[in-house]
PDB file of C-alpha atoms in Angstrom:
ATOM      1  CA  UNK A 228       9.648   6.406 -12.693  1.00  0.00           C
ATOM      2  CA  UNK A 229      11.667   7.539  -9.723  1.00  0.00           C
ATOM      3  CA  UNK A 230      14.831   7.697 -11.829  1.00  0.00           C
ATOM      4  CA  UNK A 231      13.473  10.606 -13.885  1.00  0.00           C
ATOM      5  CA  UNK A 232      13.921  12.981 -10.930  1.00  0.00           C
ATOM      6  CA  UNK A 233      17.180  14.576  -9.745  1.00  0.00           C
ATOM      7  CA  UNK A 234      17.393  14.054  -5.993  1.00  0.00           C
ATOM      8  CA  UNK A 235      19.863  16.950  -5.713  1.00  0.00           C
ATOM      9  CA  UNK A 236      16.990  19.395  -6.170  1.00  0.00           C
ATOM     10  CA  UNK A 237      14.109  19.846  -3.723  1.00  0.00           C
ATOM     11  CA  UNK A 238      11.514  18.989  -6.386  1.00  0.00           C
ATOM     12  CA  UNK A 239      13.361  15.869  -7.506  1.00  0.00           C
ATOM     13  CA  UNK A 240      14.055  14.620  -3.997  1.00  0.00           C
ATOM     14  CA  UNK A 241      10.459  15.133  -2.966  1.00  0.00           C
ATOM     15  CA  UNK A 242       8.954  13.382  -5.976  1.00  0.00           C
ATOM     16  CA  UNK A 243      11.421  10.498  -5.841  1.00  0.00           C
ATOM     17  CA  UNK A 244      10.670   9.955  -2.162  1.00  0.00           C
ATOM     18  CA  UNK A 245       6.934  10.168  -2.827  1.00  0.00           C
ATOM     19  CA  UNK A 246       7.048   7.514  -5.559  1.00  0.00           C
ATOM     20  CA  UNK A 247       9.162   5.121  -3.499  1.00  0.00           C
ATOM     21  CA  UNK A 248       7.012   5.475  -0.380  1.00  0.00           C
ATOM     22  CA  UNK A 249       3.648   5.385  -2.152  1.00  0.00           C
ATOM     23  CA  UNK A 250       4.468   2.115  -3.921  1.00  0.00           C
ATOM     24  CA  UNK A 251       6.235   0.457  -0.985  1.00  0.00           C
ATOM     25  CA  UNK A 252       3.413   1.279   1.434  1.00  0.00           C
ATOM     26  CA  UNK A 253       0.535   0.841  -1.052  1.00  0.00           C
ATOM     27  CA  UNK A 254      -0.808   4.289  -0.185  1.00  0.00           C
ATOM     28  CA  UNK A 255      -4.376   5.175  -1.029  1.00  0.00           C
ATOM     29  CA  UNK A 256      -4.735   7.997  -3.575  1.00  0.00           C
ATOM     30  CA  UNK A 257      -3.711  11.093  -1.621  1.00  0.00           C
ATOM     31  CA  UNK A 258      -2.585   9.467   1.618  1.00  0.00           C
ATOM     32  CA  UNK A 259       0.689  11.351   1.287  1.00  0.00           C
ATOM     33  CA  UNK A 260      -1.164  14.607   1.979  1.00  0.00           C
ATOM     34  CA  UNK A 261      -1.888  13.611   5.565  1.00  0.00           C
ATOM     35  CA  UNK A 262       1.322  11.737   6.299  1.00  0.00           C
ATOM     36  CA  UNK A 263       3.265  13.220   9.181  1.00  0.00           C
ATOM     37  CA  UNK A 264       6.952  13.044   9.989  1.00  0.00           C
ATOM     38  CA  UNK A 265       6.321  11.172  13.248  1.00  0.00           C
ATOM     39  CA  UNK A 266       4.593   8.316  11.390  1.00  0.00           C
ATOM     40  CA  UNK A 267       8.114   7.114  10.558  1.00  0.00           C
ATOM     41  CA  UNK A 268      10.595   5.843  13.122  1.00  0.00           C
ATOM     42  CA  UNK A 269      13.457   3.409  13.418  1.00  0.00           C
ATOM     43  CA  UNK A 270      12.181  -0.152  13.742  1.00  0.00           C
ATOM     44  CA  UNK A 271      12.995  -1.870  17.001  1.00  0.00           C
ATOM     45  CA  UNK A 272      13.350  -5.665  16.825  1.00  0.00           C
ATOM     46  CA  UNK A 273      11.929  -8.133  19.355  1.00  0.00           C
ATOM     47  CA  UNK A 274      15.411  -8.358  20.860  1.00  0.00           C
ATOM     48  CA  UNK A 275      15.402  -4.617  21.643  1.00  0.00           C
ATOM     49  CA  UNK A 276      18.011  -3.839  18.963  1.00  0.00           C
ATOM     50  CA  UNK A 277      17.288  -1.489  16.065  1.00  0.00           C
ATOM     51  CA  UNK A 278      16.920  -3.382  12.786  1.00  0.00           C
ATOM     52  CA  UNK A 279      18.210  -0.660  10.440  1.00  0.00           C
ATOM     53  CA  UNK A 280      14.774  -0.424   8.821  1.00  0.00           C
ATOM     54  CA  UNK A 281      12.159   2.309   9.016  1.00  0.00           C
ATOM     55  CA  UNK A 282       8.771   1.569  10.525  1.00  0.00           C
ATOM     56  CA  UNK A 283       5.637   3.358   9.273  1.00  0.00           C
ATOM     57  CA  UNK A 284       2.580   3.689  11.491  1.00  0.00           C
ATOM     58  CA  UNK A 285      -0.236   5.833  10.077  1.00  0.00           C
ATOM     59  CA  UNK A 286      -2.847   4.595  12.559  1.00  0.00           C
ATOM     60  CA  UNK A 287      -3.409   8.033  14.069  1.00  0.00           C
ATOM     61  CA  UNK A 288      -4.133   9.631  10.702  1.00  0.00           C
ATOM     62  CA  UNK A 289      -6.528   6.924   9.570  1.00  0.00           C
ATOM     63  CA  UNK A 290      -8.511   6.857  12.804  1.00  0.00           C
ATOM     64  CA  UNK A 291      -8.300  10.592  13.487  1.00  0.00           C
ATOM     65  CA  UNK A 292      -7.270   9.943  17.074  1.00  0.00           C
ATOM     66  CA  UNK A 293      -4.427  12.395  17.178  1.00  0.00           C
ATOM     67  CA  UNK A 294      -1.429  10.946  18.944  1.00  0.00           C
ATOM     68  CA  UNK A 295       2.106  12.070  19.544  1.00  0.00           C
ATOM     69  CA  UNK A 296       2.914  15.348  17.789  1.00  0.00           C
ATOM     70  CA  UNK A 297       6.570  15.884  17.021  1.00  0.00           C
ATOM     71  CA  UNK A 298       7.464  18.662  14.617  1.00  0.00           C
ATOM     72  CA  UNK A 299      10.230  18.531  12.060  1.00  0.00           C
ATOM     73  CA  UNK A 300      13.679  19.225  13.467  1.00  0.00           C
ATOM     74  CA  UNK A 301      14.337  22.634  11.912  1.00  0.00           C
ATOM     75  CA  UNK A 302      14.128  26.229  13.087  1.00  0.00           C
ATOM     76  CA  UNK A 303      12.288  27.188   9.870  1.00  0.00           C
ATOM     77  CA  UNK A 304       9.777  24.328   9.733  1.00  0.00           C
ATOM     78  CA  UNK A 305       7.139  24.010  12.423  1.00  0.00           C
ATOM     79  CA  UNK A 306       4.638  21.722  10.686  1.00  0.00           C
ATOM     80  CA  UNK A 307       5.030  17.976  11.002  1.00  0.00           C
ATOM     81  CA  UNK A 308       3.713  17.165   7.508  1.00  0.00           C
ATOM     82  CA  UNK A 309       6.092  14.967   5.517  1.00  0.00           C
ATOM     83  CA  UNK A 310       5.645  16.727   2.164  1.00  0.00           C
ATOM     84  CA  UNK A 311       6.203  20.480   2.194  1.00  0.00           C
ATOM     85  CA  UNK A 312       5.998  23.144  -0.496  1.00  0.00           C
ATOM     86  CA  UNK A 313       9.300  23.761  -2.266  1.00  0.00           C
ATOM     87  CA  UNK A 314      10.885  27.146  -1.683  1.00  0.00           C
ATOM     88  CA  UNK A 315      10.918  28.609  -5.245  1.00  0.00           C
ATOM     89  CA  UNK A 316      14.114  30.573  -4.588  1.00  0.00           C
ATOM     90  CA  UNK A 317      15.934  27.802  -2.725  1.00  0.00           C
ATOM     91  CA  UNK A 318      19.159  28.440  -4.662  1.00  0.00           C
ATOM     92  CA  UNK A 319      19.289  32.068  -3.498  1.00  0.00           C
ATOM     93  CA  UNK A 320      18.200  31.565   0.105  1.00  0.00           C
ATOM     94  CA  UNK A 321      21.201  30.717   2.245  1.00  0.00           C
ATOM     95  CA  UNK A 322      20.311  29.054   5.527  1.00  0.00           C
ATOM     96  CA  UNK A 323      16.557  29.240   4.906  1.00  0.00           C
ATOM     97  CA  UNK A 324      16.128  25.776   3.440  1.00  0.00           C
ATOM     98  CA  UNK A 325      14.681  24.020   0.444  1.00  0.00           C
ATOM     99  CA  UNK A 326      11.139  23.903   1.787  1.00  0.00           C
ATOM    100  CA  UNK A 327       8.594  26.342   3.170  1.00  0.00           C
ATOM    101  CA  UNK A 328       6.626  25.760   6.350  1.00  0.00           C
ATOM    102  CA  UNK A 329       3.570  24.968   4.183  1.00  0.00           C
ATOM    103  CA  UNK A 330       2.223  21.495   3.328  1.00  0.00           C
ATOM    104  CA  UNK A 331       2.001  20.542  -0.352  1.00  0.00           C
ATOM    105  CA  UNK A 332      -1.477  21.109  -1.764  1.00  0.00           C
ATOM    106  CA  UNK A 333      -3.755  18.337  -2.986  1.00  0.00           C
ATOM    107  CA  UNK A 334      -3.670  19.523  -6.611  1.00  0.00           C
ATOM    108  CA  UNK A 335       0.136  19.645  -6.637  1.00  0.00           C
ATOM    109  CA  UNK A 336       0.530  16.191  -5.161  1.00  0.00           C
ATOM    110  CA  UNK A 337      -2.198  14.888  -7.440  1.00  0.00           C
ATOM    111  CA  UNK A 338      -0.044  15.675 -10.485  1.00  0.00           C
ATOM    112  CA  UNK A 339       3.195  14.092  -9.256  1.00  0.00           C
ATOM    113  CA  UNK A 340       2.529  10.529 -10.424  1.00  0.00           C
ATOM    114  CA  UNK A 341       1.222  11.590 -13.839  1.00  0.00           C
ATOM    115  CA  UNK A 342       4.189  13.943 -14.349  1.00  0.00           C
ATOM    116  CA  UNK A 343       6.575  11.130 -13.390  1.00  0.00           C
ATOM    117  CA  UNK A 344       4.887   8.719 -15.806  1.00  0.00           C
ATOM    118  CA  UNK A 345       5.157  11.243 -18.659  1.00  0.00           C
ATOM    119  CA  UNK A 346       8.849  11.840 -17.948  1.00  0.00           C
ATOM    120  CA  UNK A 347       9.434   8.077 -17.921  1.00  0.00           C
ATOM    121  CA  UNK A 348       7.873   7.810 -21.381  1.00  0.00           C
ATOM    122  CA  UNK A 349       4.649   6.067 -20.371  1.00  0.00           C
ATOM    123  CA  UNK A 350       1.493   6.700 -22.368  1.00  0.00           C
ATOM    124  CA  UNK A 351      -0.592   8.965 -20.135  1.00  0.00           C
ATOM    125  CA  UNK A 352      -3.108   9.764 -22.874  1.00  0.00           C
ATOM    126  CA  UNK A 353      -4.674   6.302 -23.137  1.00  0.00           C
ATOM    127  CA  UNK A 354      -3.997   5.251 -19.536  1.00  0.00           C
ATOM    128  CA  UNK A 355      -4.956   7.364 -16.543  1.00  0.00           C
ATOM    129  CA  UNK A 356      -2.020   7.532 -14.128  1.00  0.00           C
ATOM    130  CA  UNK A 357      -2.873   8.893 -10.677  1.00  0.00           C
ATOM    131  CA  UNK A 358      -1.465   8.688  -7.161  1.00  0.00           C
ATOM    132  CA  UNK A 359      -3.732   5.697  -6.607  1.00  0.00           C
ATOM    133  CA  UNK A 360      -1.890   3.899  -9.439  1.00  0.00           C
ATOM    134  CA  UNK A 361       0.969   3.257  -7.023  1.00  0.00           C
ATOM    135  CA  UNK A 362      -1.426   1.251  -4.843  1.00  0.00           C
ATOM    136  CA  UNK A 363      -2.362  -0.931  -7.816  1.00  0.00           C
ATOM    137  CA  UNK A 364       1.342  -1.370  -8.598  1.00  0.00           C
ATOM    138  CA  UNK A 365       2.025  -2.463  -5.023  1.00  0.00           C
ATOM    139  CA  UNK A 366      -0.826  -5.003  -4.985  1.00  0.00           C
ATOM    140  CA  UNK A 367       0.190  -6.417  -8.390  1.00  0.00           C
ATOM    141  CA  UNK A 368       3.863  -6.631  -7.450  1.00  0.00           C
ATOM    142  CA  UNK A 369       3.084  -8.404  -4.193  1.00  0.00           C
ATOM    143  CA  UNK A 370       0.784 -10.890  -5.951  1.00  0.00           C
ATOM    144  CA  UNK A 371       3.350 -11.595  -8.703  1.00  0.00           C
ATOM    145  CA  UNK A 372       5.982 -12.167  -6.015  1.00  0.00           C
ATOM    146  CA  UNK A 373       3.888 -14.950  -4.535  1.00  0.00           C
ATOM    147  CA  UNK A 374       2.571 -13.092  -1.488  1.00  0.00           C
ATOM    148  CA  UNK A 375      -0.675 -14.669  -0.279  1.00  0.00           C
ATOM    149  CA  UNK A 376      -3.922 -12.677  -0.608  1.00  0.00           C
ATOM    150  CA  UNK A 377      -4.399 -12.534   3.181  1.00  0.00           C
ATOM    151  CA  UNK A 378      -0.942 -10.988   3.602  1.00  0.00           C
ATOM    152  CA  UNK A 379      -1.634  -8.455   0.826  1.00  0.00           C
ATOM    153  CA  UNK A 380      -4.850  -7.487   2.610  1.00  0.00           C
ATOM    154  CA  UNK A 381      -2.889  -6.882   5.841  1.00  0.00           C
ATOM    155  CA  UNK A 382      -0.318  -4.737   4.038  1.00  0.00           C
ATOM    156  CA  UNK A 383      -2.820  -2.629   2.104  1.00  0.00           C
ATOM    157  CA  UNK A 384      -5.527  -2.395   4.752  1.00  0.00           C
ATOM    158  CA  UNK A 385      -8.246  -3.829   2.506  1.00  0.00           C
ATOM    159  CA  UNK A 386     -11.186  -5.545   4.189  1.00  0.00           C
ATOM    160  CA  UNK A 387     -11.242  -8.768   2.152  1.00  0.00           C
ATOM    161  CA  UNK A 388      -9.816 -10.615  -0.860  1.00  0.00           C
ATOM    162  CA  UNK A 389     -12.528  -9.314  -3.200  1.00  0.00           C
ATOM    163  CA  UNK A 390     -11.371  -5.742  -2.635  1.00  0.00           C
ATOM    164  CA  UNK A 391      -7.909  -6.409  -4.120  1.00  0.00           C
ATOM    165  CA  UNK A 392      -9.178  -8.172  -7.259  1.00  0.00           C
ATOM    166  CA  UNK A 393      -9.766  -4.922  -9.242  1.00  0.00           C
ATOM    167  CA  UNK A 394      -6.114  -4.003  -8.716  1.00  0.00           C
ATOM    168  CA  UNK A 395      -4.979  -7.337 -10.119  1.00  0.00           C
ATOM    169  CA  UNK A 396      -7.224  -6.890 -13.184  1.00  0.00           C
ATOM    170  CA  UNK A 397      -5.747  -3.413 -13.777  1.00  0.00           C
ATOM    171  CA  UNK A 398      -2.326  -4.995 -14.105  1.00  0.00           C
ATOM    172  CA  UNK A 399      -3.471  -7.150 -17.012  1.00  0.00           C
TER     173      UNK A 399
END
C-alpha cells in the first residue's frame, strides 16, 4: 500500500511514512496522532557505537509523564508532533516548507489507511480498513515469521497471549 503514494509530494511522503511506521511498530489505531519527533533517535549499541538503526521510544506518550521536549529543527515549525498538516500551496511557497506548524487532525489521519487500501485496489466495501488494521498486519506478519507469542506481546505492548489471538483470526 505504501507504493501507491509519491514520496516527492508532501502528501505522498507523509502517508508512505505513516504506513511503514504504523506496521513496523504495530501502532494502536491513532497512535500516530500523539507521536512526537523526539520519540525517534539513533540507536546506540551496547558497545557505544551507533547501529545505523532508528530507535522508537513512546513511553512518555503512553504514560503521560512528559519527558524531554525537543521541537522540530525548522524556523517555521515549532511543534514536535511527527505528522503535520500539509501546506496546501507548498508548490508556490518558496522557503516556507511543505508543512504547516499544525498537527494532522484525527479525522484526516483516520482516513489515510483506508485511502491507501483503495488506491492499492483492496476491497474496502466488504472489509473495514482502519489505522488499527496495520496493528493486525504487524501481529500476523510476526506470527507467520515464526516469532514467539511472548516476543509479539513485548513488541505490541499487549498484556497476554489471549489479547493477540483476535488479530491472528482477522488474518484468516
